[in-house]
Amino acid sequence: MNPLVTPNVGLLIWQVITFLIVLLLLTKFAWKPIMAALRERENNIDEALRMAEKAKLEMQALKSDNERLLAEARAERERILKEASEAATHIVETAKSKASEEGARMVEQARVSIENEKKAALTEVKNMAATLSIDIAQKLIKRELQDEQAQRALVQAYLQETHLS
């Protein structure tokens, strides 16, 4: 057989002894710190997972709170918009009724004013007609009464009219 393929018994024994010494040294000095580091890493990972789960629950609670607050804000906005719309409608209706009342009042005032001015104009026309009639009558009488005969005839006519009435 080929000496490279077949192991030498002496070499094999020394390799086993060296392996056992390295194993003992590793067990005595390195095994405990490696295991402690692995346990610490496992604990850190478990703690991080617990904290992530806690953060996830807190995020869900915050999300539900935010959704609730958002719904409340929407409801409040709708209520405010409804109140503003009702107030605007009320203001418009009030303004319309006031304008209507003011218009009716102004029409009534105009009607009364027109009626008063109509009466005043009629009175003035009557007064002017009376004054004009008196002026015309004076001029006619002056003209007719310039002679004495006409004056006596007129007095006689008036006297006869007063006895008849």
mmCIF file with all atom_site columns, C-alpha atoms in Angstrom, residues 40-165:
data_model
loop_
_atom_site.group_PDB
_atom_site.id
_atom_site.type_symbol
_atom_site.label_atom_id
_atom_site.label_alt_id
_atom_site.label_comp_id
_atom_site.label_asym_id
_atom_site.label_entity_id
_atom_site.label_seq_id
_atom_site.pdbx_PDB_ins_code
_atom_site.Cartn_x
_atom_site.Cartn_y
_atom_site.Cartn_z
_atom_site.occupancy
_atom_site.B_iso_or_equiv
_atom_site.pdbx_formal_charge
_atom_site.auth_seq_id
_atom_site.auth_comp_id
_atom_site.auth_asym_id
_atom_site.auth_atom_id
_atom_site.pdbx_PDB_model_num
ATOM 1   C CA . GLU A 1 40  ? -25.937  36.129  27.129  1.00 0.00 ? 40  GLU A CA 1
ATOM 2   C CA . ARG A 1 41  ? -26.558  36.530  23.408  1.00 0.00 ? 41  ARG A CA 1
ATOM 3   C CA . GLU A 1 42  ? -29.622  34.268  23.652  1.00 0.00 ? 42  GLU A CA 1
ATOM 4   C CA . ASN A 1 43  ? -30.929  36.334  26.580  1.00 0.00 ? 43  ASN A CA 1
ATOM 5   C CA . ASN A 1 44  ? -30.321  39.560  24.657  1.00 0.00 ? 44  ASN A CA 1
ATOM 6   C CA . ILE A 1 45  ? -32.184  38.190  21.654  1.00 0.00 ? 45  ILE A CA 1
ATOM 7   C CA . ASP A 1 46  ? -35.098  37.053  23.874  1.00 0.00 ? 46  ASP A CA 1
ATOM 8   C CA . GLU A 1 47  ? -35.201  40.471  25.554  1.00 0.00 ? 47  GLU A CA 1
ATOM 9   C CA . ALA A 1 48  ? -35.130  42.225  22.168  1.00 0.00 ? 48  ALA A CA 1
ATOM 10  C CA . LEU A 1 49  ? -38.007  40.006  20.965  1.00 0.00 ? 49  LEU A CA 1
ATOM 11  C CA . ARG A 1 50  ? -40.021  40.800  24.114  1.00 0.00 ? 50  ARG A CA 1
ATOM 12  C CA . MET A 1 51  ? -39.347  44.521  23.656  1.00 0.00 ? 51  MET A CA 1
ATOM 13  C CA . ALA A 1 52  ? -40.298  44.305  19.976  1.00 0.00 ? 52  ALA A CA 1
ATOM 14  C CA . GLU A 1 53  ? -43.564  42.562  20.913  1.00 0.00 ? 53  GLU A CA 1
ATOM 15  C CA . LYS A 1 54  ? -44.221  45.200  23.586  1.00 0.00 ? 54  LYS A CA 1
ATOM 16  C CA . ALA A 1 55  ? -43.476  47.985  21.073  1.00 0.00 ? 55  ALA A CA 1
ATOM 17  C CA . LYS A 1 56  ? -45.773  46.288  18.567  1.00 0.00 ? 56  LYS A CA 1
ATOM 18  C CA . LEU A 1 57  ? -48.605  46.210  21.135  1.00 0.00 ? 57  LEU A CA 1
ATOM 19  C CA . GLU A 1 58  ? -47.961  49.845  22.027  1.00 0.00 ? 58  GLU A CA 1
ATOM 20  C CA . MET A 1 59  ? -48.005  50.792  18.340  1.00 0.00 ? 59  MET A CA 1
ATOM 21  C CA . GLN A 1 60  ? -51.330  48.988  17.897  1.00 0.00 ? 60  GLN A CA 1
ATOM 22  C CA . ALA A 1 61  ? -52.736  50.833  20.931  1.00 0.00 ? 61  ALA A CA 1
ATOM 23  C CA . LEU A 1 62  ? -51.442  54.148  19.566  1.00 0.00 ? 62  LEU A CA 1
ATOM 24  C CA . LYS A 1 63  ? -52.867  53.351  16.152  1.00 0.00 ? 63  LYS A CA 1
ATOM 25  C CA . SER A 1 64  ? -56.299  52.578  17.616  1.00 0.00 ? 64  SER A CA 1
ATOM 26  C CA . ASP A 1 65  ? -56.113  55.758  19.724  1.00 0.00 ? 65  ASP A CA 1
ATOM 27  C CA . ASN A 1 66  ? -55.158  57.764  16.643  1.00 0.00 ? 66  ASN A CA 1
ATOM 28  C CA . GLU A 1 67  ? -58.022  56.251  14.659  1.00 0.00 ? 67  GLU A CA 1
ATOM 29  C CA . ARG A 1 68  ? -60.437  57.044  17.498  1.00 0.00 ? 68  ARG A CA 1
ATOM 30  C CA . LEU A 1 69  ? -59.143  60.621  17.756  1.00 0.00 ? 69  LEU A CA 1
ATOM 31  C CA . LEU A 1 70  ? -59.365  60.988  13.984  1.00 0.00 ? 70  LEU A CA 1
ATOM 32  C CA . ALA A 1 71  ? -62.972  59.743  14.025  1.00 0.00 ? 71  ALA A CA 1
ATOM 33  C CA . GLU A 1 72  ? -63.789  62.173  16.848  1.00 0.00 ? 72  GLU A CA 1
ATOM 34  C CA . ALA A 1 73  ? -62.147  65.020  14.930  1.00 0.00 ? 73  ALA A CA 1
ATOM 35  C CA . ARG A 1 74  ? -64.155  64.143  11.821  1.00 0.00 ? 74  ARG A CA 1
ATOM 36  C CA . ALA A 1 75  ? -67.379  64.046  13.843  1.00 0.00 ? 75  ALA A CA 1
ATOM 37  C CA . GLU A 1 76  ? -66.504  67.389  15.440  1.00 0.00 ? 76  GLU A CA 1
ATOM 38  C CA . ARG A 1 77  ? -65.725  68.874  12.018  1.00 0.00 ? 77  ARG A CA 1
ATOM 39  C CA . GLU A 1 78  ? -69.054  67.628  10.669  1.00 0.00 ? 78  GLU A CA 1
ATOM 40  C CA . ARG A 1 79  ? -70.873  69.071  13.689  1.00 0.00 ? 79  ARG A CA 1
ATOM 41  C CA . ILE A 1 80  ? -69.137  72.443  13.300  1.00 0.00 ? 80  ILE A CA 1
ATOM 42  C CA . LEU A 1 81  ? -69.878  72.522  9.554   1.00 0.00 ? 81  LEU A CA 1
ATOM 43  C CA . LYS A 1 82  ? -73.517  71.657  10.226  1.00 0.00 ? 82  LYS A CA 1
ATOM 44  C CA . GLU A 1 83  ? -73.793  74.379  12.875  1.00 0.00 ? 83  GLU A CA 1
ATOM 45  C CA . ALA A 1 84  ? -72.122  76.894  10.553  1.00 0.00 ? 84  ALA A CA 1
ATOM 46  C CA . SER A 1 85  ? -74.497  75.950  7.746   1.00 0.00 ? 85  SER A CA 1
ATOM 47  C CA . GLU A 1 86  ? -77.500  76.290  10.045  1.00 0.00 ? 86  GLU A CA 1
ATOM 48  C CA . ALA A 1 87  ? -76.206  79.640  11.320  1.00 0.00 ? 87  ALA A CA 1
ATOM 49  C CA . ALA A 1 88  ? -75.673  80.879  7.766   1.00 0.00 ? 88  ALA A CA 1
ATOM 50  C CA . THR A 1 89  ? -79.172  79.759  6.788   1.00 0.00 ? 89  THR A CA 1
ATOM 51  C CA . HIS A 1 90  ? -80.606  81.475  9.864   1.00 0.00 ? 90  HIS A CA 1
ATOM 52  C CA . ILE A 1 91  ? -78.695  84.682  9.087   1.00 0.00 ? 91  ILE A CA 1
ATOM 53  C CA . VAL A 1 92  ? -79.890  84.619  5.467   1.00 0.00 ? 92  VAL A CA 1
ATOM 54  C CA . GLU A 1 93  ? -83.494  84.001  6.541   1.00 0.00 ? 93  GLU A CA 1
ATOM 55  C CA . THR A 1 94  ? -83.284  86.775  9.143   1.00 0.00 ? 94  THR A CA 1
ATOM 56  C CA . ALA A 1 95  ? -81.793  89.165  6.586   1.00 0.00 ? 95  ALA A CA 1
ATOM 57  C CA . LYS A 1 96  ? -84.515  88.256  4.077   1.00 0.00 ? 96  LYS A CA 1
ATOM 58  C CA . SER A 1 97  ? -87.293  88.804  6.608   1.00 0.00 ? 97  SER A CA 1
ATOM 59  C CA . LYS A 1 98  ? -85.761  92.109  7.753   1.00 0.00 ? 98  LYS A CA 1
ATOM 60  C CA . ALA A 1 99  ? -85.369  93.229  4.149   1.00 0.00 ? 99  ALA A CA 1
ATOM 61  C CA . SER A 1 100 ? -88.946  92.219  3.414   1.00 0.00 ? 100 SER A CA 1
ATOM 62  C CA . GLU A 1 101 ? -90.229  94.058  6.485   1.00 0.00 ? 101 GLU A CA 1
ATOM 63  C CA . GLU A 1 102 ? -88.124  97.116  5.649   1.00 0.00 ? 102 GLU A CA 1
ATOM 64  C CA . GLY A 1 103 ? -89.380  97.043  2.049   1.00 0.00 ? 103 GLY A CA 1
ATOM 65  C CA . ALA A 1 104 ? -93.001  96.790  3.205   1.00 0.00 ? 104 ALA A CA 1
ATOM 66  C CA . ARG A 1 105 ? -92.436  99.620  5.685   1.00 0.00 ? 105 ARG A CA 1
ATOM 67  C CA . MET A 1 106 ? -90.845  101.795 2.999   1.00 0.00 ? 106 MET A CA 1
ATOM 68  C CA . VAL A 1 107 ? -93.710  101.051 0.584   1.00 0.00 ? 107 VAL A CA 1
ATOM 69  C CA . GLU A 1 108 ? -96.229  101.953 3.285   1.00 0.00 ? 108 GLU A CA 1
ATOM 70  C CA . GLN A 1 109 ? -94.340  105.165 4.087   1.00 0.00 ? 109 GLN A CA 1
ATOM 71  C CA . ALA A 1 110 ? -94.220  106.043 0.395   1.00 0.00 ? 110 ALA A CA 1
ATOM 72  C CA . ARG A 1 111 ? -97.945  105.345 0.056   1.00 0.00 ? 111 ARG A CA 1
ATOM 73  C CA . VAL A 1 112 ? -98.756  107.517 3.086   1.00 0.00 ? 112 VAL A CA 1
ATOM 74  C CA . SER A 1 113 ? -96.401  110.233 1.834   1.00 0.00 ? 113 SER A CA 1
ATOM 75  C CA . ILE A 1 114 ? -97.985  110.140 -1.629  1.00 0.00 ? 114 ILE A CA 1
ATOM 76  C CA . GLU A 1 115 ? -101.467 110.294 -0.092  1.00 0.00 ? 115 GLU A CA 1
ATOM 77  C CA . ASN A 1 116 ? -100.482 113.277 2.098   1.00 0.00 ? 116 ASN A CA 1
ATOM 78  C CA . GLU A 1 117 ? -98.881  115.090 -0.825  1.00 0.00 ? 117 GLU A CA 1
ATOM 79  C CA . LYS A 1 118 ? -101.957 114.336 -2.948  1.00 0.00 ? 118 LYS A CA 1
ATOM 80  C CA . LYS A 1 119 ? -104.201 115.857 -0.273  1.00 0.00 ? 119 LYS A CA 1
ATOM 81  C CA . ALA A 1 120 ? -101.870 118.854 0.067   1.00 0.00 ? 120 ALA A CA 1
ATOM 82  C CA . ALA A 1 121 ? -101.846 119.345 -3.706  1.00 0.00 ? 121 ALA A CA 1
ATOM 83  C CA . LEU A 1 122 ? -105.655 119.110 -3.866  1.00 0.00 ? 122 LEU A CA 1
ATOM 84  C CA . THR A 1 123 ? -105.949 121.608 -1.041  1.00 0.00 ? 123 THR A CA 1
ATOM 85  C CA . GLU A 1 124 ? -103.531 123.949 -2.773  1.00 0.00 ? 124 GLU A CA 1
ATOM 86  C CA . VAL A 1 125 ? -105.420 123.597 -6.068  1.00 0.00 ? 125 VAL A CA 1
ATOM 87  C CA . LYS A 1 126 ? -108.702 124.337 -4.268  1.00 0.00 ? 126 LYS A CA 1
ATOM 88  C CA . ASN A 1 127 ? -107.147 127.358 -2.568  1.00 0.00 ? 127 ASN A CA 1
ATOM 89  C CA . MET A 1 128 ? -105.733 128.590 -5.849  1.00 0.00 ? 128 MET A CA 1
ATOM 90  C CA . ALA A 1 129 ? -109.084 128.048 -7.554  1.00 0.00 ? 129 ALA A CA 1
ATOM 91  C CA . ALA A 1 130 ? -110.835 129.954 -4.749  1.00 0.00 ? 130 ALA A CA 1
ATOM 92  C CA . THR A 1 131 ? -108.301 132.780 -4.894  1.00 0.00 ? 131 THR A CA 1
ATOM 93  C CA . LEU A 1 132 ? -108.556 132.902 -8.658  1.00 0.00 ? 132 LEU A CA 1
ATOM 94  C CA . SER A 1 133 ? -112.344 132.874 -8.463  1.00 0.00 ? 133 SER A CA 1
ATOM 95  C CA . ILE A 1 134 ? -112.295 135.727 -5.965  1.00 0.00 ? 134 ILE A CA 1
ATOM 96  C CA . ASP A 1 135 ? -109.877 137.698 -8.086  1.00 0.00 ? 135 ASP A CA 1
ATOM 97  C CA . ILE A 1 136 ? -112.022 137.151 -11.178 1.00 0.00 ? 136 ILE A CA 1
ATOM 98  C CA . ALA A 1 137 ? -115.155 138.035 -9.226  1.00 0.00 ? 137 ALA A CA 1
ATOM 99  C CA . GLN A 1 138 ? -113.576 141.227 -7.904  1.00 0.00 ? 138 GLN A CA 1
ATOM 100 C CA . LYS A 1 139 ? -112.535 142.284 -11.361 1.00 0.00 ? 139 LYS A CA 1
ATOM 101 C CA . LEU A 1 140 ? -115.990 141.511 -12.745 1.00 0.00 ? 140 LEU A CA 1
ATOM 102 C CA . ILE A 1 141 ? -117.721 143.333 -9.923  1.00 0.00 ? 141 ILE A CA 1
ATOM 103 C CA . LYS A 1 142 ? -115.455 146.337 -10.267 1.00 0.00 ? 142 LYS A CA 1
ATOM 104 C CA . ARG A 1 143 ? -116.187 146.490 -13.876 1.00 0.00 ? 143 ARG A CA 1
ATOM 105 C CA . GLU A 1 144 ? -119.940 146.042 -13.463 1.00 0.00 ? 144 GLU A CA 1
ATOM 106 C CA . LEU A 1 145 ? -120.206 148.364 -10.501 1.00 0.00 ? 145 LEU A CA 1
ATOM 107 C CA . GLN A 1 146 ? -118.527 151.307 -12.081 1.00 0.00 ? 146 GLN A CA 1
ATOM 108 C CA . ASP A 1 147 ? -121.804 152.892 -12.756 1.00 0.00 ? 147 ASP A CA 1
ATOM 109 C CA . GLU A 1 148 ? -124.373 153.528 -10.015 1.00 0.00 ? 148 GLU A CA 1
ATOM 110 C CA . GLN A 1 149 ? -127.303 151.993 -11.865 1.00 0.00 ? 149 GLN A CA 1
ATOM 111 C CA . ALA A 1 150 ? -125.522 148.639 -12.203 1.00 0.00 ? 150 ALA A CA 1
ATOM 112 C CA . GLN A 1 151 ? -124.685 148.667 -8.472  1.00 0.00 ? 151 GLN A CA 1
ATOM 113 C CA . ARG A 1 152 ? -128.339 149.117 -7.501  1.00 0.00 ? 152 ARG A CA 1
ATOM 114 C CA . ALA A 1 153 ? -129.439 146.336 -9.833  1.00 0.00 ? 153 ALA A CA 1
ATOM 115 C CA . LEU A 1 154 ? -126.878 143.994 -8.343  1.00 0.00 ? 154 LEU A CA 1
ATOM 116 C CA . VAL A 1 155 ? -127.909 144.811 -4.753  1.00 0.00 ? 155 VAL A CA 1
ATOM 117 C CA . GLN A 1 156 ? -131.565 144.227 -5.707  1.00 0.00 ? 156 GLN A CA 1
ATOM 118 C CA . ALA A 1 157 ? -130.667 140.825 -7.219  1.00 0.00 ? 157 ALA A CA 1
ATOM 119 C CA . TYR A 1 158 ? -128.792 139.768 -4.069  1.00 0.00 ? 158 TYR A CA 1
ATOM 120 C CA . LEU A 1 159 ? -131.644 140.822 -1.868  1.00 0.00 ? 159 LEU A CA 1
ATOM 121 C CA . GLN A 1 160 ? -134.138 138.849 -3.901  1.00 0.00 ? 160 GLN A CA 1
ATOM 122 C CA . GLU A 1 161 ? -131.880 135.750 -3.726  1.00 0.00 ? 161 GLU A CA 1
ATOM 123 C CA . THR A 1 162 ? -131.535 135.972 0.044   1.00 0.00 ? 162 THR A CA 1
ATOM 124 C CA . HIS A 1 163 ? -135.297 136.202 0.548   1.00 0.00 ? 163 HIS A CA 1
ATOM 125 C CA . LEU A 1 164 ? -135.812 133.169 -1.580  1.00 0.00 ? 164 LEU A CA 1
ATOM 126 C CA . SER A 1 165 ? -133.376 130.994 0.314   1.00 0.00 ? 165 SER A CA 1
#
